[in-house]
Coordinates of C-alpha atoms and ligand atoms in Angstrom, one line a residue:
X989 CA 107.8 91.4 87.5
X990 CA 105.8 88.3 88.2
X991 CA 106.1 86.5 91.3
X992 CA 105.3 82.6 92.3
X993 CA 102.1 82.6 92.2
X994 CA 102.0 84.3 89.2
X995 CA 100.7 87.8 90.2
X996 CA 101.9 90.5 87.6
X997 CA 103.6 93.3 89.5
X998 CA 102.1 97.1 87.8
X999 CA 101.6 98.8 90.8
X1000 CA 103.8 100.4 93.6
X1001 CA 102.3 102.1 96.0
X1002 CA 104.8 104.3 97.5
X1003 CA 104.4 106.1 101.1
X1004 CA 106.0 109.5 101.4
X1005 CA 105.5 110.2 104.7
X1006 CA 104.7 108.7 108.2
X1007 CA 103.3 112.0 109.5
X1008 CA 99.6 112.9 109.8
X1009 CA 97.3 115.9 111.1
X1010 CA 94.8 113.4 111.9
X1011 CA 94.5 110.5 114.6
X1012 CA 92.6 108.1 113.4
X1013 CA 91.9 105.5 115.8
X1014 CA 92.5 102.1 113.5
X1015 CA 95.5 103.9 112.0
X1016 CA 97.5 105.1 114.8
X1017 CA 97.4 104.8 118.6
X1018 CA 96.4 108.2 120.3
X1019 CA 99.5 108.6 122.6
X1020 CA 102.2 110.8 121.1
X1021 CA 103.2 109.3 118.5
X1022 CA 107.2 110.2 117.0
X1023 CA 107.9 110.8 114.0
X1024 CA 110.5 109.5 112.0
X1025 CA 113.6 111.6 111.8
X1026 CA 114.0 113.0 109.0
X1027 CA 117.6 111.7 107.9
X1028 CA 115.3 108.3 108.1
X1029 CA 112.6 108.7 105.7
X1030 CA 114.0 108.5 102.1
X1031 CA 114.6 111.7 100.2
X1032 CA 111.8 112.4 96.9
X1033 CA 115.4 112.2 95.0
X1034 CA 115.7 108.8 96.1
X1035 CA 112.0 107.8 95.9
X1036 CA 111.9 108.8 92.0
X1037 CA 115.0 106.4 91.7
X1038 CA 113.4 103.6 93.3
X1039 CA 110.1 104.8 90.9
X1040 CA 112.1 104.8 88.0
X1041 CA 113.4 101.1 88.6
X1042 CA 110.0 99.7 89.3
X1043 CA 108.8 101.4 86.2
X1044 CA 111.6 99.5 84.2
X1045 CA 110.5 96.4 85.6
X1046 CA 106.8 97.0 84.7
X1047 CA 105.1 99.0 87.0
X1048 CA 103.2 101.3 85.3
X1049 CA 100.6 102.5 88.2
X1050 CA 102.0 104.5 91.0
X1051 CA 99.9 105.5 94.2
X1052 CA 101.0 107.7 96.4
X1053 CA 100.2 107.5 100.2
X1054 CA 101.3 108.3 103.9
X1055 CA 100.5 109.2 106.4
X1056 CA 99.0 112.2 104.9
X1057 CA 101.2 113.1 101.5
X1058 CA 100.1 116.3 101.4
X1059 CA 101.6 117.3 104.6
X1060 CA 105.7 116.7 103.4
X1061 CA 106.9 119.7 102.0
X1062 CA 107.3 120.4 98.8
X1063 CA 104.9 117.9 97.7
X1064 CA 103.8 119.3 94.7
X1065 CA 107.1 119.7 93.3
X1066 CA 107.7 116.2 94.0
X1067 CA 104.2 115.5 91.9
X1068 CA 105.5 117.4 89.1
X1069 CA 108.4 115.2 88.5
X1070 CA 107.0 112.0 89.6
X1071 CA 105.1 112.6 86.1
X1072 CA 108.1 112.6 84.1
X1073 CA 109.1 109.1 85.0
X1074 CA 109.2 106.5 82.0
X1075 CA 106.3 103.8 81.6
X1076 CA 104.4 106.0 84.9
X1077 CA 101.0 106.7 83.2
X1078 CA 98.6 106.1 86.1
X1079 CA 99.6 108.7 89.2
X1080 CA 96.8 108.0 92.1
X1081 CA 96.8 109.9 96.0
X1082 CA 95.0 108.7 98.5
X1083 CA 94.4 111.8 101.2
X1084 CA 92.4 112.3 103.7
X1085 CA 91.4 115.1 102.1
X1086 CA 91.9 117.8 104.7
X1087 CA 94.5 119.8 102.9
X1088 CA 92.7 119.7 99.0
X1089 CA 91.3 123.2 98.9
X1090 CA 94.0 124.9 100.2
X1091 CA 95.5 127.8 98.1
X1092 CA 99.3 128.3 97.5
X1093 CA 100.4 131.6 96.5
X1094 CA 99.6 131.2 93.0
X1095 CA 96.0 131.0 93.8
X1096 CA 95.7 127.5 92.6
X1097 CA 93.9 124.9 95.1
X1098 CA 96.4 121.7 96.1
X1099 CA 93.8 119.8 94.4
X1100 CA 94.0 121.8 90.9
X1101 CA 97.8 121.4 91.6
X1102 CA 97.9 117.8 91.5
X1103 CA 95.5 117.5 88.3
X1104 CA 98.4 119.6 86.7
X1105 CA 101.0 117.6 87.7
X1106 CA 99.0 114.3 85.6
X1107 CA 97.9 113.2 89.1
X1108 CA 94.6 111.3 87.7
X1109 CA 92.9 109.5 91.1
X1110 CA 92.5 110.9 94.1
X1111 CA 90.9 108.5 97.0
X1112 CA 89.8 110.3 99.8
X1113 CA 89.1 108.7 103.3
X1114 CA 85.4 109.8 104.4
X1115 CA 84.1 107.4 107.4
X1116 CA 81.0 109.7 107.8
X1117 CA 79.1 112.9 107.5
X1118 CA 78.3 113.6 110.8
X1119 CA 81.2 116.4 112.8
X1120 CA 81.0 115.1 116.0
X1121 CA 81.7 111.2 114.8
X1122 CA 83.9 112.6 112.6
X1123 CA 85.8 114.5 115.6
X1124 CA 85.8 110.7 117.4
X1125 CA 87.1 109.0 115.2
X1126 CA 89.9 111.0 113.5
X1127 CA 91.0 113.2 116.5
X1128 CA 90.6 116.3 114.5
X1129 CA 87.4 118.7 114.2
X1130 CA 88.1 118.7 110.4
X1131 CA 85.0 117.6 108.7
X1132 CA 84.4 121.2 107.4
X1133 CA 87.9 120.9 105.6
X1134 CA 87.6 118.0 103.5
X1135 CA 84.3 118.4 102.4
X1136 CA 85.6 121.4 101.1
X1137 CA 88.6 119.4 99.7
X1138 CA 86.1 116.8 98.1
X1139 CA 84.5 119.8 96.1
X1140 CA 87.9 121.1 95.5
X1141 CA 89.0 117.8 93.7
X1142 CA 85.3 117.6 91.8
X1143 CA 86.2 121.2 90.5
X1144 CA 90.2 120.6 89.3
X1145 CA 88.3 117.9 87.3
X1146 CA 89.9 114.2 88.6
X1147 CA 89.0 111.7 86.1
X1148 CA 88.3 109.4 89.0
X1149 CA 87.5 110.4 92.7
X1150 CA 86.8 107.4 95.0
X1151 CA 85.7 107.8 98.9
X1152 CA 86.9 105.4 101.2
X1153 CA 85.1 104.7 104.2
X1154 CA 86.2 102.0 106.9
X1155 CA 83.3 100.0 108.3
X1156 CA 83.4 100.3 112.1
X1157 CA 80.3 98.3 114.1
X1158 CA 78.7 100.7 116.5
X1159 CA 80.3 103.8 114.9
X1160 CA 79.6 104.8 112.0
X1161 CA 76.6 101.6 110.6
X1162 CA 74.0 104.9 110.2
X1163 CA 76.2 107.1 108.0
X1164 CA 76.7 104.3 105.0
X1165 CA 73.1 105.1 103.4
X1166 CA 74.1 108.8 104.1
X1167 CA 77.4 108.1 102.5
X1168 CA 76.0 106.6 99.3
X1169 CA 73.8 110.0 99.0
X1170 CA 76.3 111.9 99.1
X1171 CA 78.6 110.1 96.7
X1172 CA 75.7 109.6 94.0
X1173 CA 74.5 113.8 94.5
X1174 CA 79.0 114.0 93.4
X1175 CA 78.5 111.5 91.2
X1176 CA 81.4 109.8 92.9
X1177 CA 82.5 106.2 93.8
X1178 CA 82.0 105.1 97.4
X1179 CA 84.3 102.3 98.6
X1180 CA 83.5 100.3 102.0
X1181 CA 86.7 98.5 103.4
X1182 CA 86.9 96.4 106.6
X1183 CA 88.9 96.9 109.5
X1184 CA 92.1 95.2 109.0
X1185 CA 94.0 94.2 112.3
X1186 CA 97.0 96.8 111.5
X1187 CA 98.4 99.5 113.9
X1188 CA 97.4 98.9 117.7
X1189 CA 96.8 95.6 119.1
X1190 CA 93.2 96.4 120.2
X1191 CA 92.3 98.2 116.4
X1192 CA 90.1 95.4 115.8
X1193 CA 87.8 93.4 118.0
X1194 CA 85.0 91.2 117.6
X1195 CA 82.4 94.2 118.7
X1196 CA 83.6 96.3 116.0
X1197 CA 84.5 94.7 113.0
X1198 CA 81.7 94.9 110.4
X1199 CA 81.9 92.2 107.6
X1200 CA 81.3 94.2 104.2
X1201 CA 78.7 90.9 103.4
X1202 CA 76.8 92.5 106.7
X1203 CA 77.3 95.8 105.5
X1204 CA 76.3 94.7 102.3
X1205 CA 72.7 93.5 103.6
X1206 CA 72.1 96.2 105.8
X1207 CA 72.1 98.3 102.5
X1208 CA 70.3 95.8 100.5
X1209 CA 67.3 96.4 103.1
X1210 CA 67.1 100.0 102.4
X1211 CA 68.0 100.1 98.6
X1212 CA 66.8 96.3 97.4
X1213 CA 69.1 93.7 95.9
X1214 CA 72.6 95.5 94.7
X1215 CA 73.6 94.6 91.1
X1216 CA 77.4 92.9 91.1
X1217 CA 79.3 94.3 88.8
X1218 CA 82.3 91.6 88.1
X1219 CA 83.6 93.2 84.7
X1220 CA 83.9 96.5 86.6
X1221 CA 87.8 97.1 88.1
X1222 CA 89.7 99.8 89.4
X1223 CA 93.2 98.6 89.7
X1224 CA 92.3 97.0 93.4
X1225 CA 90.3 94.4 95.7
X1226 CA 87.3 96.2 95.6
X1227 CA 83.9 94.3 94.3
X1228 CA 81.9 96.4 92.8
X1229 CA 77.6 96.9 93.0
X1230 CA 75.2 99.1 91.2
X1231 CA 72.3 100.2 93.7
X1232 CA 69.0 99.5 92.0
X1233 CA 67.6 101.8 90.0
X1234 CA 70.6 104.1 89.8
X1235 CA 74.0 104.4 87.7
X1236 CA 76.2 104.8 91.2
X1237 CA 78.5 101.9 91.7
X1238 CA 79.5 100.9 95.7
X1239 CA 82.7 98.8 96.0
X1240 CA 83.5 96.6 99.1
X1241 CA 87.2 95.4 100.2
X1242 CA 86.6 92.8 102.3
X1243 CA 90.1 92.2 103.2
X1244 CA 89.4 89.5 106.0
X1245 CA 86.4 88.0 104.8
X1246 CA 87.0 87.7 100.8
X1247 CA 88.8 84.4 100.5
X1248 CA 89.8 85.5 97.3
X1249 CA 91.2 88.6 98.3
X1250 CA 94.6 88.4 97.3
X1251 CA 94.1 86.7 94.0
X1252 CA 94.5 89.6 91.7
X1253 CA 97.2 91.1 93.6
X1254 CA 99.2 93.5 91.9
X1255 CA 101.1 95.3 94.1
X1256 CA 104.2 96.4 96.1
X1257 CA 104.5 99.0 98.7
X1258 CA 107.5 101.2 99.4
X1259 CA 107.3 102.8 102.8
X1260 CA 108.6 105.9 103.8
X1261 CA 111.3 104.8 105.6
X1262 CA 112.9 102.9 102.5
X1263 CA 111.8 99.5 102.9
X1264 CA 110.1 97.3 100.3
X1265 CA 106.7 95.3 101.6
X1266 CA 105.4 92.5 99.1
X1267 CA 101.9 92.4 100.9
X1268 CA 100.0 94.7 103.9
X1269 CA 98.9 91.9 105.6
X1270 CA 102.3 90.2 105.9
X1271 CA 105.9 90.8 108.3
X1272 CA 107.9 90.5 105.7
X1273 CA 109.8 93.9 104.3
X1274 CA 113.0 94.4 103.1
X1275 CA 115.6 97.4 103.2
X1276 CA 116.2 99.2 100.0
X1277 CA 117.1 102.1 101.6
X1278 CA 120.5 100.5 103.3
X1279 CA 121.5 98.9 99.8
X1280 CA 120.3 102.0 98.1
X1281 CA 122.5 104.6 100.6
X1282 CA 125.7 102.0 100.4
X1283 CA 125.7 102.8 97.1
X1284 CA 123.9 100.0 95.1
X1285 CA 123.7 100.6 91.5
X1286 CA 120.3 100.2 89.5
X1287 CA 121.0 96.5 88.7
X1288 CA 121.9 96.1 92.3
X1289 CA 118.3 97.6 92.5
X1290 CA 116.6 96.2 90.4
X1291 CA 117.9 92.9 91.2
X1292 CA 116.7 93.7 94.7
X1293 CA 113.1 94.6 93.6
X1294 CA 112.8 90.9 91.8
X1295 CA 114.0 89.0 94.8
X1296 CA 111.1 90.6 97.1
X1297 CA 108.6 90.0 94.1
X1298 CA 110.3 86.3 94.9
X1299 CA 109.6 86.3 98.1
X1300 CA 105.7 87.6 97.8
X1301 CA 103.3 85.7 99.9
X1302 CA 100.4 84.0 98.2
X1303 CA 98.1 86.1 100.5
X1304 CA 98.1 88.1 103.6
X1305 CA 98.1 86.6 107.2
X1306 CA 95.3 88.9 108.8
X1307 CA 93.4 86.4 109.2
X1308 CA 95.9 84.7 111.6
X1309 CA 94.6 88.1 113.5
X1310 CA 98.4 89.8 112.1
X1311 CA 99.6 92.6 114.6
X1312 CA 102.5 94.0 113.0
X1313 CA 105.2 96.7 114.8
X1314 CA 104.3 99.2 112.6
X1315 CA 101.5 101.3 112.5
X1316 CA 99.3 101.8 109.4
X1317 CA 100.4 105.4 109.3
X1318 CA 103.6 104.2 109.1
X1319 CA 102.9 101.9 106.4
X1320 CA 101.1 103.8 104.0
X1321 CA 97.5 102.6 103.5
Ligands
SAM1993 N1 96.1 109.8 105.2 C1 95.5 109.3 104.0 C2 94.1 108.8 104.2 O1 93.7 108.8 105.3 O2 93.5 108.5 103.2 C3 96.4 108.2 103.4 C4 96.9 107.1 104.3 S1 95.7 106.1 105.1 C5 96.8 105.0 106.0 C6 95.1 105.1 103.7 C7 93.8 104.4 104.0 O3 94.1 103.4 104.9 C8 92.7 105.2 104.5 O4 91.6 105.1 103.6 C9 92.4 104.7 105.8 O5 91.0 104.7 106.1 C10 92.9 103.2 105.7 N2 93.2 102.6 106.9 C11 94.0 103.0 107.9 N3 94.0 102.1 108.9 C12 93.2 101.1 108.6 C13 92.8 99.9 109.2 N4 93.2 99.5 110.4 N5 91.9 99.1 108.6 C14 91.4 99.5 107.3 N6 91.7 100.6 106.7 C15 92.6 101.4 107.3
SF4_1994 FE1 96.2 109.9 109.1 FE2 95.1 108.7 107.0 FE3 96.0 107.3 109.2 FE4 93.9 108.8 109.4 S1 94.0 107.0 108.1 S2 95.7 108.8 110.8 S3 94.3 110.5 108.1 S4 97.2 108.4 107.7

């Protein structure tokens, strides 16, 4: 699949659920939020169809995302076949890592689980070290939890383990050098994304959105110049640094400020509710679960996954400070 602009489609990232046992504040607002029903959100049959079709149409990479995944039942099962879909040979998660080190009745941790089922990235969300910021910004008191999820992963032996932490001015500036020493003591990579103006209309605002450039120099005063590192790639937006002196690599997804941001898009999402979305930062979405539940056969399908690809934008509109009815959560980060 290729689409105007001539972006190869190779990766889908596909939400499974809109649920979460967190609250993070840029994600989702903190009144009750409800949950989908379930009759709405598209069964992991019918999500390893849609899998399948993308995979015949060249997508080869497969993330898997929520809400938090690993709260849907069954989830591991669902892992286990997910493997067994043609031309898939790249199965990622991103978590927030609360659930990793729990133990199912087979003594094995969720995280050795998912390295069993081929799962081979695991991106963890980790905005900072410190309990009670932790507490403030995610709602929940579970720090504890998915540090011991992080060492869980290290131990089940992920070929790549990336931490994600979302820069937030005034909230969490002091915990990036903390961050970095933490990541390079795990010998893991450490990913800085901006605020992106999804989920509640007041998410983002001019006192705390953090440019990664800023973020960027605020480092470079404590470790020196960082190293670019242009031939260095992980299927995404990130740019990637070497600190000084050291073998760790930083990435930075600038989603607002990179101008070039969208160039080397690759990607679809499928939310959990069944609808197609060619870009994050864009309205557009289309309903694959109505054709798919009227009966639509895999040409029908597959015809439907090249018209989006038709219809992707040439970049997001965030910058037009993009406020879309649907929460992040809802989305699938
Ligand atoms: N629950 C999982 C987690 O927290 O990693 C997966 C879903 S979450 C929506 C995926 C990623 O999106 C997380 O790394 C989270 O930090 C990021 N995210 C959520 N809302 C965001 C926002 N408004 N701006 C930037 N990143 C955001
Ligand atoms: Fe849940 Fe992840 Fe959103 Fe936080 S960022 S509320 S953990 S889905």
């Amino acid at each position: 699949m290729e689409d105007r602009y001539g972006h190869r489609i190779s990766y889908l990232r596909v939400s499974i659920t809109d649920r979460c046992n967190e609250r993070c504040t840029y994600c989702m607002p903190r009144e009750l939020q409800e949950w989908l029903p379930r009759e709405d959100v598209l069964t992991y049959e019918e999500t390893l169809r849609l899998v399948r079709i993308a995979a015949e149409l060249g997508v080869s990479k497969v993330r898997i995302t929520g809400g938090e995944p690993l709260t849907r039942r069954d989830v591991l099962t669902f892992f286990q076949e997910l493997r067994s879909v043609p031309g898939i040979n790249d199965i990622g998660i991103s978590t927030n890592g609360t659930l990793l080190a729990r133990r199912s009745a087979n003594g094995l941790t969720t995280a050795q689980a998912l390295r069993l089922a081929a799962v081979n990235s695991v991106n963890v969300s980790l905005d900072t070290l410190e309990r009670e910021v932790y507490a403030a910004i995610t709602g929940r008191d579970f720090l504890p939890q998915v540090l011991e999820g992080i060492d869980a992963a290290i131990a089940a032996g992920f070929p790549l383990i990336k931490l994600n932490c979302v820069l937030m001015r005034g909230r969490n500036e002091d915990q990036f050098v903390p961050l970095i020493q933490y990541a390079a003591a795990r010998n893991l990579i450490l990913r800085f994304i901006e605020l992106m103006p999804v989920s509640t209309s007041d998410v983002l605002s001019d006192d705390n959105f953090l440019p990664v450039a800023e973020a960027r120099r605020n480092l470079e005063s404590h470790f020196g110049p960082l190293i670019p590192e242009p031939g260095f790639r992980t299927n995404g937006p990130s740019t990637y640094y070497k600190i000084p002196g050291r073998e760790q690599r930083i990435g930075f997804i600038g989603a607002l400020t990179n101008l070039h941001f969208c160039e080397s898009c690759n990607k679809l999402r499928l939310t959990c509710d069944g609808k197609i979305r060619p870009c994050l930062g864009s309205y557009l979405e289309f309903d694959i679960m109505k054709v798919l539940r009227a009966g639509a056969t895999d040409a029908d399908l597959k015809r439907f996954f090249l018209d989006v690809v038709e219809r992707k934008p040439e970049q997001h509109d965030f910058r037009e400070n993009y406020q879309p009815g649907r929460m992040m959560v809802a989305i699938g980060g």
